[in-house]
Amino acid sequence: MSKKPLGWDGKTLNVILEESEKLFKETGYYYGITKLTLKEEDPFRFERNYASLRGALVSARETALHVAASPIVKEIGELCFALYTPEGDSIVVSTGILVHVHTMSEAVKFMIRQDYEDDPGINIGDIFLNNDPACGNVHTTDVQTLIPIFWNEELVGWAGGVTHQIDTGGITPGHDLVPAMQRFDDGVYYTCRKIGSNDRIWKDHLISAKRSVRTPMYWELDEKCRLAGDLMIRDAVLEFIKKEGIDYYKRFIREAIEEGRRVFLERIKERLIPGRYRAAAFMDMPQKNEAWQPRARLDKISNQPLEIIIKEDGKMSLSFEGASGPGPNCMNAEKGAMEGGQWVLLTQILIYADKVNDGAYFAVEKNYPLGSWCNPGDIYLSYQAPWGNLIPAYTGMMKCLSYGLFSRGYREEVVSGYSFTGDAIQGGGVYSDGPLIGQRWSLSTFEISGQGLGASAVRDGLNWGYAMWNPESDLGDVETWELFQGGVPYLSRRIKPNLSGHGKFRGGANYEGVALVAYSKEVDFFGAREGMVFHGAGGMHGGYPNATGYRLYAKNTNLEEIIRNREDYPLGDPDPSNGEFERLLRADITRKPYCSIYPITLENYDLIYYFMSGGPGYGDPLERKIEQIKQDLDDGFYTENIVNNVYGVVAKFNDKEREWIIDEKATENRRKEIKNERIEKSMTFEEFWEKERKKITENKLNDPVRLMYTESLNLSKMWSKFFKEFWKLPEDFQIEVK
Ligand code: MN
């Protein structure tokens, strides 16, 4: 290479990256830093400097999202910023959708390993764009802007920002596209592309990018938002160096990451008991009767077994050994997505204080087995919605860590699981009337960030207020969502009963909604969520998982007539056995027992029903306090028959007082009756084991389960050995594929 190397001390970025990896491998300390000298010499200066950088990133985020940004970014802050070392390790992060902090780290490392320093070159004022999951991203819908930071011709860091787009031009309008099964369905791909110089985005890039998506205005706003934030971060770093000196800065960024690693180890030692923790989780992909593509017509269940080992020195390892295979569906996950999911949960449950950076990444060993859904090793698969696999899979991590927290006595920190952030209305269409006639709209309502959280060991789960990927989740305002999904106004939003997982402490409650198709044509609609299996590993110490999803919509309705005559229309589906849709509409009504569907075409006056998810429960429901059940009934979280059947509570509604009255004597008897039923129906573990084993030996598993286990057995020798030992099967045992 003839050019002067960009890195410190006359080294190329590639050499710096290799050195950093070697030092960590050899010493076990980040960058070989055994002593935090700056922190020890002057802790106040060190902390003040860290706080000033963090403040700069938070303010960059707050400012950028108000300068420019699409409604989704502005409304619920679906963006985040981070500052990286020259070789791509995150030093400090903003608030926001923290799932992305390590993802951009992998993008920087990709550019370094591909020798971007030589070609296409990395210069002061250059702008790079990435949304390729094979370079550390989650899915094409998340778009990252990265800029290098220079001091005296040396590259001293990178600023990165990421936003989630409403549409990236995939096989159907919207985001998290269910019908995507290969890379070419995922929308426009930017694989760490240079898109600007001298702090300006190139015109030819913007022209091409805006033609590659269905919502060009939002794309452009978000590109400007990310760049604005990055430039503010660059200014803050240059100010820092002016004030503290470049030598201090170079040492400071290394120590900050090493301290992040140490904080994580200390927290593990303080909060968890060493040992092996395991959890099982699953997700259904019902495509046999849904898929367009012949190869995708397959019902699958994903196997998501998780093992976490906590060592006495605070080290943690995490392995998905035994995970089933990838497939012709949108839910395949690359390592970047897996890192992101793990990271965002760890920041909530273990590293929520002080130094949040890639130190935690260096403190955890991971195994995402090659060839499984969490590391397929094939860039031509679809990675449009890895969330479909990783969200349920990481309920296992939440549960494993919760067992550790419980054992140490941190009962209030226990989280029995969380629910899937799905079943928002998805798709898009074209305005056929009004001021925006002819323009396209896409659905990307981030109501999905208002799901039910699992109960802890001391209290009920949070209602309609949790998303695993955004610790600052907010379900947003209907009016904002209607702004950019104008073709689908909302008719209702109200509490839906019986969603919360049962328990001594119940999971978070949630609501349902009915949306109308209006003023539009060419409307594609789809959705995704668990339906045929419970969500992940939810429920703990006797608590139940939350209710599963299902699909309901009405086509060819008489709604126009209903509106004209001012008659009642459906506002929800509180009791599917006596549905409001069926009672109040003349229409073709479809109900499906699963939730993930391929796009259907809808016309004006068609109705779509959806509901957000409740959270899983904790502990035995028979131990739930009677006053709490009365409150659940008064709030509409549970219905009378459910509290009778599950909680053993006998209640009657008092019409005059408009409240529920509990019959305490009858309740006492009912609870005794349930306990006796349990004794009668219960079996020993050996009986249960024998019963379940027969399903395997007599080949009585259903097709998706058989396929799932076959994939896991073939992919992992270790898991196969464990499976056969547990079920006492011969070594050469194979599941017969029908
Ligand atoms: Mn995203």
XYZ file of C-alpha atoms in Angstrom, residues 9-714:
706
model
C 1.879 4.815 15.315
C 2.015 4.329 11.539
C -0.048 1.124 11.615
C -2.939 0.165 9.362
C -6.390 -0.406 10.886
C -6.089 -4.079 10.046
C -2.884 -4.382 12.072
C -4.467 -2.524 15.001
C -7.467 -4.871 14.942
C -5.250 -7.966 14.844
C -3.132 -6.642 17.704
C -6.190 -5.946 19.829
C -7.546 -9.463 19.282
C -4.146 -10.991 20.053
C -3.727 -8.986 23.252
C -7.166 -10.024 24.522
C -6.530 -13.662 23.681
C -3.134 -13.704 25.360
C -3.855 -11.693 28.497
C -7.634 -12.043 29.022
C -7.779 -8.257 29.487
C -9.164 -5.889 26.851
C -6.177 -4.488 24.941
C -3.967 -6.184 27.520
C -4.879 -3.525 30.084
C -4.237 -5.024 33.508
C -4.265 -1.723 35.393
C -6.757 1.137 34.990
C -4.062 3.789 35.472
C -6.067 6.852 34.401
C -8.939 5.903 36.659
C -6.610 5.205 39.591
C -4.603 8.408 39.131
C -7.607 10.720 38.924
C -10.976 8.977 39.233
C -12.934 12.256 39.101
C -11.361 13.288 35.808
C -12.003 9.808 34.407
C -15.671 9.681 35.436
C -16.320 13.287 34.400
C -14.926 12.517 30.968
C -16.970 9.355 30.576
C -20.118 11.212 31.631
C -19.380 14.043 29.196
C -19.085 11.629 26.261
C -22.219 9.796 27.259
C -24.043 13.107 27.622
C -22.860 14.101 24.145
C -24.275 10.891 22.650
C -27.608 11.182 24.444
C -27.959 14.788 23.331
C -26.936 13.890 19.752
C -29.776 11.371 19.729
C -32.345 13.748 21.214
C -31.370 16.559 18.849
C -31.062 14.445 15.706
C -34.490 12.905 16.087
C -36.045 16.352 16.295
C -33.994 17.790 13.425
C -35.150 15.151 10.973
C -36.605 11.655 11.286
C -39.525 9.578 10.138
C -42.578 9.379 12.428
C -41.554 5.975 13.774
C -38.110 7.228 14.788
C -39.493 10.440 16.231
C -42.450 8.920 18.060
C -40.768 6.130 19.962
C -37.104 6.976 19.469
C -36.330 3.952 17.311
C -32.698 4.958 16.941
C -29.424 4.911 18.826
C -25.887 6.219 18.522
C -22.538 4.851 19.614
C -18.861 5.812 19.625
C -16.257 3.226 18.591
C -12.514 2.736 18.856
C -10.538 2.855 15.562
C -10.965 -0.926 15.213
C -14.678 -0.873 16.066
C -15.237 -1.608 19.774
C -17.992 0.469 21.364
C -16.818 2.863 24.069
C -20.013 4.643 25.012
C -23.623 4.527 23.814
C -26.675 6.758 23.747
C -30.066 5.766 25.097
C -32.581 4.192 22.706
C -32.736 0.927 20.837
C -29.632 -0.535 22.430
C -29.886 -3.763 20.485
C -27.712 -2.135 17.835
C -24.687 -1.133 19.772
C -22.588 -4.146 19.012
C -24.083 -4.605 15.532
C -22.334 -1.488 14.199
C -19.109 -2.682 15.794
C -19.185 -5.670 13.433
C -19.790 -3.341 10.461
C -16.632 -1.333 11.286
C -14.653 -4.573 11.651
C -16.001 -5.803 8.313
C -14.724 -2.649 6.574
C -11.320 -3.038 8.235
C -10.992 -6.741 7.361
C -12.030 -6.014 3.779
C -9.240 -3.405 3.673
C -11.467 -0.399 2.981
C -8.452 1.622 4.088
C -6.894 0.834 0.704
C -10.069 0.689 -1.396
C -12.544 2.503 -1.444
C -10.458 4.519 1.026
C -11.422 6.044 4.385
C -11.055 9.833 4.459
C -12.033 12.764 6.665
C -15.697 13.537 5.889
C -16.547 10.129 4.356
C -19.950 8.584 5.055
C -20.673 4.839 5.054
C -24.035 3.092 4.982
C -24.753 -0.492 6.048
C -27.845 -2.647 6.435
C -26.421 -6.084 5.591
C -27.058 -8.681 8.341
C -23.925 -10.534 7.197
C -21.883 -7.488 8.364
C -23.300 -7.314 11.855
C -26.738 -5.865 11.232
C -30.035 -7.362 12.483
C -32.117 -7.025 9.286
C -32.160 -4.823 6.187
C -34.839 -2.685 7.864
C -32.234 -1.339 10.296
C -30.041 1.133 8.506
C -26.698 2.273 9.910
C -24.669 5.383 9.086
C -21.012 5.350 10.130
C -18.401 8.104 9.876
C -14.682 7.994 10.736
C -13.235 10.500 13.209
C -9.756 11.884 12.521
C -7.265 13.822 14.636
C -4.154 15.078 12.859
C -4.584 12.617 9.982
C -4.873 9.657 12.379
C -8.157 7.755 12.561
C -9.136 7.896 16.251
C -12.641 6.467 16.169
C -16.005 6.003 14.491
C -19.440 7.469 15.196
C -22.438 5.354 14.246
C -26.195 5.783 14.238
C -28.977 3.380 13.361
C -32.697 3.762 12.683
C -35.450 1.280 11.872
C -37.146 2.008 8.542
C -40.817 1.773 7.665
C -39.996 0.170 4.325
C -36.796 -0.980 2.630
C -38.277 -2.092 -0.660
C -38.727 -5.815 0.012
C -41.043 -8.395 -1.492
C -44.096 -6.709 0.123
C -44.589 -3.250 1.644
C -43.694 -2.675 5.297
C -41.143 -4.234 7.621
C -40.425 -7.711 9.040
C -41.731 -9.249 5.831
C -43.255 -12.687 6.429
C -43.097 -13.850 2.758
C -39.351 -13.207 2.382
C -37.448 -16.481 1.987
C -34.224 -15.423 0.248
C -31.840 -12.446 0.253
C -33.479 -11.051 -2.881
C -36.820 -10.678 -1.062
C -35.347 -8.647 1.806
C -35.290 -5.265 0.080
C -32.385 -3.022 -0.833
C -28.994 -4.134 0.517
C -26.170 -1.719 1.337
C -23.120 -3.736 2.324
C -20.923 -1.146 4.091
C -21.139 1.223 1.101
C -19.490 4.619 0.877
C -22.336 7.048 0.165
C -20.789 10.450 0.746
C -17.723 12.617 1.205
C -16.908 15.993 2.775
C -19.801 15.463 5.223
C -22.356 15.384 2.393
C -24.419 12.443 1.151
C -23.873 11.991 -2.583
C -26.777 12.986 -4.784
C -26.575 9.855 -6.938
C -26.860 7.717 -3.807
C -29.970 9.549 -2.592
C -31.632 9.350 -5.998
C -31.045 5.621 -6.186
C -31.889 4.929 -2.518
C -35.192 6.803 -2.694
C -36.212 4.747 -5.712
C -35.357 1.526 -3.883
C -37.959 1.933 -1.130
C -41.684 2.661 -1.034
C -41.436 5.539 1.452
C -38.687 7.778 -0.026
C -39.421 10.822 2.117
C -38.934 8.893 5.369
C -35.793 7.265 4.018
C -34.252 10.659 3.270
C -35.293 12.154 6.621
C -33.741 9.249 8.500
C -30.485 9.406 6.501
C -30.193 13.058 7.522
C -31.109 12.250 11.125
C -28.365 9.616 11.448
C -25.743 11.809 9.790
C -26.669 14.816 11.952
C -26.200 12.729 15.108
C -22.889 11.280 13.889
C -21.518 14.751 13.138
C -22.495 15.980 16.608
C -20.662 13.022 18.141
C -17.586 13.768 16.045
C -17.607 17.384 17.292
C -17.873 16.169 20.889
C -14.910 13.809 20.466
C -12.742 16.529 18.901
C -13.657 18.855 21.799
C -12.710 16.092 24.246
C -9.298 15.647 22.604
C -8.660 19.403 22.534
C -9.377 19.570 26.245
C -7.716 16.386 27.496
C -5.071 15.731 24.864
C -4.799 12.923 22.348
C -2.637 10.695 24.568
C -5.228 10.814 27.338
C -7.996 10.030 24.839
C -6.177 7.008 23.399
C -5.638 5.483 26.832
C -9.071 6.542 28.113
C -11.094 4.683 25.455
C -9.235 1.424 26.181
C -9.658 1.741 29.920
C -13.363 2.567 29.575
C -13.957 -0.715 27.723
C -11.791 -2.758 30.089
C -13.692 -1.226 33.008
C -16.970 -2.167 31.267
C -15.735 -5.758 31.119
C -14.792 -5.738 34.811
C -18.091 -4.159 35.889
C -19.888 -6.996 34.112
C -17.822 -9.697 35.849
C -18.359 -8.074 39.245
C -22.088 -7.830 38.658
C -22.292 -11.511 37.705
C -20.413 -12.508 40.862
C -22.686 -10.340 42.973
C -25.992 -11.370 41.370
C -25.747 -14.978 40.201
C -24.780 -18.374 41.608
C -22.118 -20.228 39.595
C -23.395 -23.267 37.751
C -25.108 -24.544 34.635
C -28.490 -23.052 33.701
C -30.685 -24.398 30.914
C -33.949 -23.465 29.216
C -36.044 -24.670 26.293
C -37.903 -22.371 23.917
C -39.762 -22.789 20.621
C -41.335 -20.788 17.802
C -43.823 -21.870 15.127
C -43.611 -21.003 11.416
C -46.869 -22.195 9.858
C -46.226 -21.878 6.131
C -47.699 -25.069 4.665
C -51.000 -23.456 3.724
C -49.676 -19.903 3.548
C -46.523 -19.715 1.437
C -46.538 -18.590 -2.186
C -43.238 -20.265 -3.038
C -43.447 -24.084 -3.365
C -40.204 -24.559 -1.410
C -41.527 -22.485 1.488
C -44.724 -24.551 1.932
C -43.634 -26.184 5.140
C -44.806 -26.060 8.752
C -41.790 -25.625 11.008
C -41.089 -25.301 14.691
C -37.735 -23.872 15.740
C -35.834 -25.555 18.542
C -34.099 -22.908 20.674
C -32.328 -24.712 23.539
C -30.077 -22.491 25.643
C -27.345 -23.306 28.112
C -25.644 -20.673 30.238
C -22.621 -21.417 32.381
C -21.651 -19.015 35.133
C -18.156 -19.413 36.531
C -16.864 -18.389 39.943
C -14.698 -15.623 38.461
C -17.804 -13.993 36.928
C -17.285 -15.296 33.395
C -20.393 -16.242 31.517
C -20.810 -18.483 28.500
C -23.909 -18.947 26.438
C -24.637 -21.688 23.907
C -27.463 -22.526 21.526
C -26.023 -26.009 20.870
C -28.883 -28.149 19.557
C -30.652 -25.314 17.729
C -32.621 -26.561 14.709
C -31.881 -25.519 11.135
C -32.529 -22.377 9.106
C -35.191 -22.446 6.420
C -37.048 -20.842 3.543
C -38.534 -18.242 5.870
C -37.782 -14.706 7.059
C -36.712 -15.690 10.585
C -33.102 -16.783 10.025
C -30.682 -14.913 12.269
C -27.080 -13.886 11.673
C -24.589 -13.592 14.504
C -24.988 -9.814 14.598
C -28.686 -10.176 15.381
C -27.940 -12.757 18.077
C -25.310 -10.502 19.669
C -27.736 -7.604 19.559
C -30.533 -9.531 21.251
C -28.259 -10.824 23.950
C -26.745 -7.422 24.525
C -29.970 -5.490 24.877
C -31.283 -7.952 27.477
C -28.038 -7.951 29.444
C -28.161 -4.149 29.661
C -31.590 -4.499 31.255
C -30.913 -7.292 33.706
C -27.178 -7.172 34.554
C -25.319 -4.169 33.108
C -27.774 -1.368 33.656
C -25.351 0.915 35.471
C -22.338 3.040 34.643
C -20.121 1.735 31.799
C -22.373 0.232 29.147
C -20.091 -0.668 26.235
C -18.426 -3.556 24.412
C -16.657 -4.535 27.633
C -19.692 -6.728 28.312
C -19.324 -8.235 24.837
C -15.760 -9.269 25.697
C -16.897 -10.755 29.019
C -19.292 -13.303 27.496
C -18.336 -16.391 25.484
C -20.918 -17.448 22.923
C -21.696 -20.399 20.730
C -24.094 -19.930 17.820
C -23.685 -23.288 16.044
C -22.828 -23.034 12.358
C -25.615 -24.331 10.150
C -28.384 -23.646 12.703
C -31.063 -20.932 12.534
C -28.802 -18.673 14.643
C -25.784 -18.888 12.322
C -26.848 -20.424 8.997
C -23.616 -19.598 7.150
C -25.529 -18.765 3.978
C -25.883 -15.127 2.931
C -28.526 -15.972 0.316
C -31.204 -16.873 2.862
C -33.669 -14.235 4.004
C -32.774 -12.368 7.197
C -35.779 -10.043 7.102
C -37.206 -10.935 10.522
C -34.608 -12.735 12.677
C -36.679 -11.414 15.578
C -39.061 -14.322 14.943
C -36.420 -16.691 16.251
C -34.307 -14.599 18.548
C -37.081 -13.025 20.637
C -38.526 -16.343 21.867
C -35.018 -17.848 22.082
C -33.781 -15.197 24.522
C -36.719 -15.724 26.890
C -34.501 -18.682 27.857
C -31.688 -16.314 28.852
C -34.075 -14.178 30.908
C -35.260 -17.306 32.686
C -31.771 -18.739 33.316
C -30.553 -15.431 34.745
C -33.750 -15.188 36.811
C -33.044 -18.567 38.427
C -29.633 -17.188 39.372
C -31.058 -13.923 40.691
C -33.710 -15.785 42.679
C -31.098 -18.089 44.192
C -29.032 -15.103 45.336
C -32.145 -13.566 46.881
C -32.778 -10.805 44.320
C -36.434 -11.750 43.993
C -37.524 -8.355 42.728
C -35.081 -8.684 39.803
C -36.631 -11.939 38.575
C -38.332 -11.750 35.167
C -40.367 -14.838 34.310
C -40.158 -14.007 30.598
C -41.561 -11.486 28.163
C -43.863 -11.613 25.198
C -43.354 -11.466 21.452
C -43.346 -8.003 19.918
C -45.613 -8.948 17.061
C -49.122 -8.929 15.632
C -49.169 -5.270 14.843
C -50.887 -4.710 11.528
C -48.269 -5.011 8.785
C -48.190 -4.371 5.035
C -49.053 -1.325 2.966
C -51.013 0.143 0.082
C -51.634 3.138 -2.169
C -53.894 6.133 -1.365
C -56.891 6.134 -3.703
C -58.376 9.372 -2.381
C -57.492 12.525 -0.438
C -54.496 14.884 -0.648
C -51.930 12.055 -0.905
C -53.686 10.251 -3.763
C -51.339 7.959 -5.684
C -48.691 7.870 -2.901
C -47.695 4.669 -1.139
C -48.090 4.066 2.567
C -46.493 1.315 4.623
C -47.444 -0.137 7.950
C -44.844 -0.169 10.649
C -46.779 0.642 13.753
C -44.540 0.410 16.726
C -47.409 -0.271 19.054
C -45.568 -3.575 19.183
C -43.169 -2.016 21.643
C -45.983 -2.020 24.200
C -46.136 -5.700 25.171
C -46.761 -7.322 28.526
C -43.700 -8.060 30.660
C -43.471 -11.246 32.717
C -44.219 -11.186 36.443
C -41.313 -11.015 38.888
C -41.116 -13.055 42.083
C -42.707 -10.203 44.060
C -45.096 -8.381 41.720
C -47.251 -8.547 38.582
C -45.717 -7.879 35.163
C -45.844 -4.456 33.542
C -48.970 -3.889 31.416
C -48.615 -2.840 27.719
C -45.168 -1.363 28.330
C -42.327 -3.654 27.318
C -40.251 -4.556 24.259
C -37.134 -6.674 24.722
C -35.243 -4.705 22.054
C -35.900 -1.206 23.350
C -35.513 -0.580 27.086
C -37.332 2.736 26.581
C -40.330 1.172 24.943
C -43.476 3.185 24.373
C -46.563 2.114 22.444
C -46.892 5.584 20.917
C -49.957 7.583 19.929
C -52.556 6.188 17.555
C -52.651 9.611 15.877
C -48.954 9.351 14.976
C -49.298 5.862 13.537
C -52.292 7.032 11.510
C -50.108 9.820 10.090
C -48.052 7.444 8.000
C -50.459 4.556 7.705
C -53.300 6.793 6.609
C -54.946 3.954 4.729
C -55.697 2.129 7.964
C -57.498 4.257 10.566
C -58.209 2.659 13.952
C -61.766 1.925 15.054
C -60.874 0.867 18.583
C -58.274 0.133 21.206
C -59.439 -1.556 24.399
C -58.332 -4.057 27.052
C -58.595 -7.684 25.975
C -59.261 -10.135 28.802
C -57.334 -13.348 29.539
C -54.018 -12.478 27.872
C -51.896 -12.406 31.047
C -50.086 -15.611 31.997
C -51.584 -16.880 35.255
C -49.708 -17.042 38.508
C -49.400 -15.856 42.090
C -48.193 -12.779 40.224
C -49.769 -12.443 36.805
C -48.036 -11.362 33.619
C -48.642 -7.896 32.170
C -52.058 -7.313 30.588
C -52.711 -5.921 27.139
C -55.201 -4.599 24.633
C -56.835 -5.353 21.293
C -57.701 -3.196 18.309
C -59.753 -3.130 15.142
C -58.447 -1.293 12.097
C -60.331 -0.315 8.964
C -59.039 -0.192 5.415
C -60.005 3.167 3.880
C -59.218 5.541 0.997
C -56.799 3.011 -0.455
C -56.153 0.460 -3.129
C -53.705 -2.414 -3.591
C -53.593 -3.073 0.140
C -51.372 -5.959 1.229
C -51.742 -7.075 4.804
C -49.864 -9.659 6.853
C -48.686 -10.268 10.399
C -46.522 -12.460 12.570
C -46.419 -13.803 16.084
C -46.405 -17.152 17.872
C -49.672 -19.070 17.544
C -49.278 -22.847 17.641
C -46.671 -22.913 20.438
C -46.325 -20.899 23.632
C -43.957 -17.998 23.376
C -40.463 -19.077 24.338
C -39.721 -20.260 27.849
C -42.285 -18.003 29.562
C -43.668 -18.738 33.024
C -41.703 -19.602 36.153
C -42.086 -21.526 39.417
C -45.619 -22.654 38.514
C -46.624 -19.529 36.583
C -48.294 -20.003 33.205
C -47.119 -18.726 29.820
C -49.178 -15.928 28.276
C -51.994 -16.531 25.768
C -50.932 -17.307 22.186
C -51.942 -15.299 19.121
C -54.503 -15.993 16.395
C -55.682 -14.262 13.250
C -59.070 -12.646 12.543
C -60.150 -10.435 9.635
C -63.274 -9.629 7.643
C -63.539 -9.065 3.888
C -66.499 -7.949 1.741
C -68.127 -6.308 4.752
C -71.329 -4.261 4.962
C -69.503 -1.624 6.998
C -70.431 1.172 4.603
C -74.088 0.421 5.297
C -73.442 0.086 9.048
C -71.797 3.523 9.119
C -74.613 5.059 7.045
C -77.258 3.625 9.398
C -75.210 4.432 12.497
C -75.321 0.836 13.691
C -72.919 -0.981 16.012
C -69.700 -2.368 14.568
C -67.146 -4.700 16.210
C -64.714 -3.080 18.629
C -62.801 -6.219 19.490
C -62.936 -9.939 20.122
C -63.212 -10.352 23.897
C -64.907 -13.756 23.559
C -63.965 -15.587 20.345
C -66.656 -18.224 21.009
C -69.294 -15.482 20.674
C -67.512 -13.095 18.320
C -68.529 -9.476 17.733
C -67.352 -9.818 14.148
C -69.806 -12.666 13.548
C -72.640 -10.928 15.454
C -72.372 -7.444 14.010
C -71.069 -7.856 10.459
C -72.295 -9.346 7.220
C -68.938 -10.349 5.763
C -66.518 -13.105 4.840
C -64.874 -13.645 8.201
C -61.631 -15.582 8.549
C -60.259 -16.995 11.791
C -56.963 -18.865 11.886
C -55.515 -20.650 14.934
C -52.043 -19.340 14.090
C -50.889 -15.766 13.728
C -48.112 -15.576 11.113
C -49.758 -15.154 7.731
C -48.605 -14.384 4.210
C -50.014 -11.169 2.699
C -53.685 -11.031 1.811
C -55.238 -8.337 -0.377
C -57.757 -6.090 1.325
C -60.306 -3.588 -0.007
C -61.823 -0.471 1.521
C -64.203 -1.262 4.411
C -62.423 -4.550 5.203
C -61.579 -4.973 8.900
C -58.435 -6.289 10.573
C -58.323 -7.414 14.169
C -55.129 -7.639 16.224
C -54.042 -7.800 19.836
C -50.854 -7.185 21.737
C -49.480 -9.842 24.019
C -49.800 -10.428 27.764
C -46.757 -11.428 29.813
C -46.056 -14.810 31.471
C -46.855 -15.402 35.138
C -44.925 -16.343 38.268
C -45.873 -18.871 40.969
C -48.995 -20.940 41.646
C -52.240 -19.144 40.652
C -54.003 -20.628 43.696
C -51.725 -18.461 45.851
C -52.860 -15.220 44.210
C -54.509 -12.877 46.707
C -58.276 -12.585 46.424
C -58.131 -8.745 46.464
C -55.844 -8.877 43.442
C -58.280 -11.125 41.559
C -61.117 -8.716 42.320
C -58.976 -5.944 40.853
C -58.203 -8.101 37.781
C -61.947 -8.577 37.237
C -62.732 -4.891 37.773
C -59.958 -3.935 35.340
C -61.219 -6.419 32.754
C -57.918 -8.352 32.731
C -59.639 -11.700 33.407
C -63.182 -13.015 32.940
C -65.323 -14.740 35.570
C -64.988 -18.274 34.115
C -61.193 -18.006 33.964
C -60.782 -16.835 37.566
C -63.057 -19.701 38.578
C -61.213 -22.370 36.585
C -57.640 -21.251 37.143
C -57.608 -19.222 40.376
C -60.492 -21.001 42.121
C -62.216 -17.691 42.792
C -66.015 -17.445 42.788
C -67.177 -13.961 41.841
C -70.354 -12.197 40.805
C -70.842 -8.843 39.144
C -72.892 -6.358 41.150
C -74.833 -4.351 38.573
C -75.849 -1.645 41.028
C -72.361 -0.964 42.395
C -70.697 -1.703 39.025
C -68.054 -3.916 40.623
C -67.175 -7.564 41.196
C -67.999 -9.175 44.534
C -66.009 -12.211 45.665
C -67.777 -15.015 47.532
C -65.030 -15.902 50.012
C -66.595 -19.082 51.381
C -67.316 -20.478 47.909
C -63.787 -19.501 46.874
C -62.258 -21.420 49.760
C -64.209 -24.526 48.695
C -63.396 -24.078 45.014
C -59.679 -23.805 45.776
C -59.843 -27.016 47.849
C -61.638 -28.695 44.957
C -58.910 -27.671 42.489
C -56.191 -28.924 44.828
C -57.965 -32.308 45.033
C -58.313 -32.409 41.243
C -54.577 -31.802 40.986
C -53.836 -34.745 43.306
C -56.138 -37.004 41.293
C -54.791 -35.992 37.887
C -51.117 -35.700 38.745
C -48.579 -38.375 37.802
C -45.052 -39.111 38.916
C -42.126 -37.912 36.845
C -41.430 -41.521 35.790
C -44.991 -41.903 34.487
C -44.758 -38.648 32.595
C -41.344 -39.553 31.165
C -42.664 -42.952 30.005
C -45.711 -41.332 28.360
C -43.630 -38.745 26.506
C -40.962 -41.269 25.528
C -43.586 -43.364 23.723
C -44.274 -40.441 21.413
C -40.684 -40.729 20.216
C -40.265 -44.515 20.137
C -43.675 -45.121 18.570
C -43.153 -42.287 16.087
C -46.193 -40.332 17.254
C -44.616 -36.884 17.009
C -46.405 -34.560 14.621
C -44.657 -33.456 11.419
C -43.185 -30.091 12.517
C -41.883 -31.595 15.786
C -40.343 -34.542 13.927
C -38.632 -32.193 11.494
C -37.366 -29.981 14.325
C -35.800 -32.854 16.270
C -34.327 -34.407 13.134
C -32.581 -31.124 12.337
C -31.242 -30.753 15.875
C -30.031 -34.373 16.004
C -28.226 -34.000 12.677
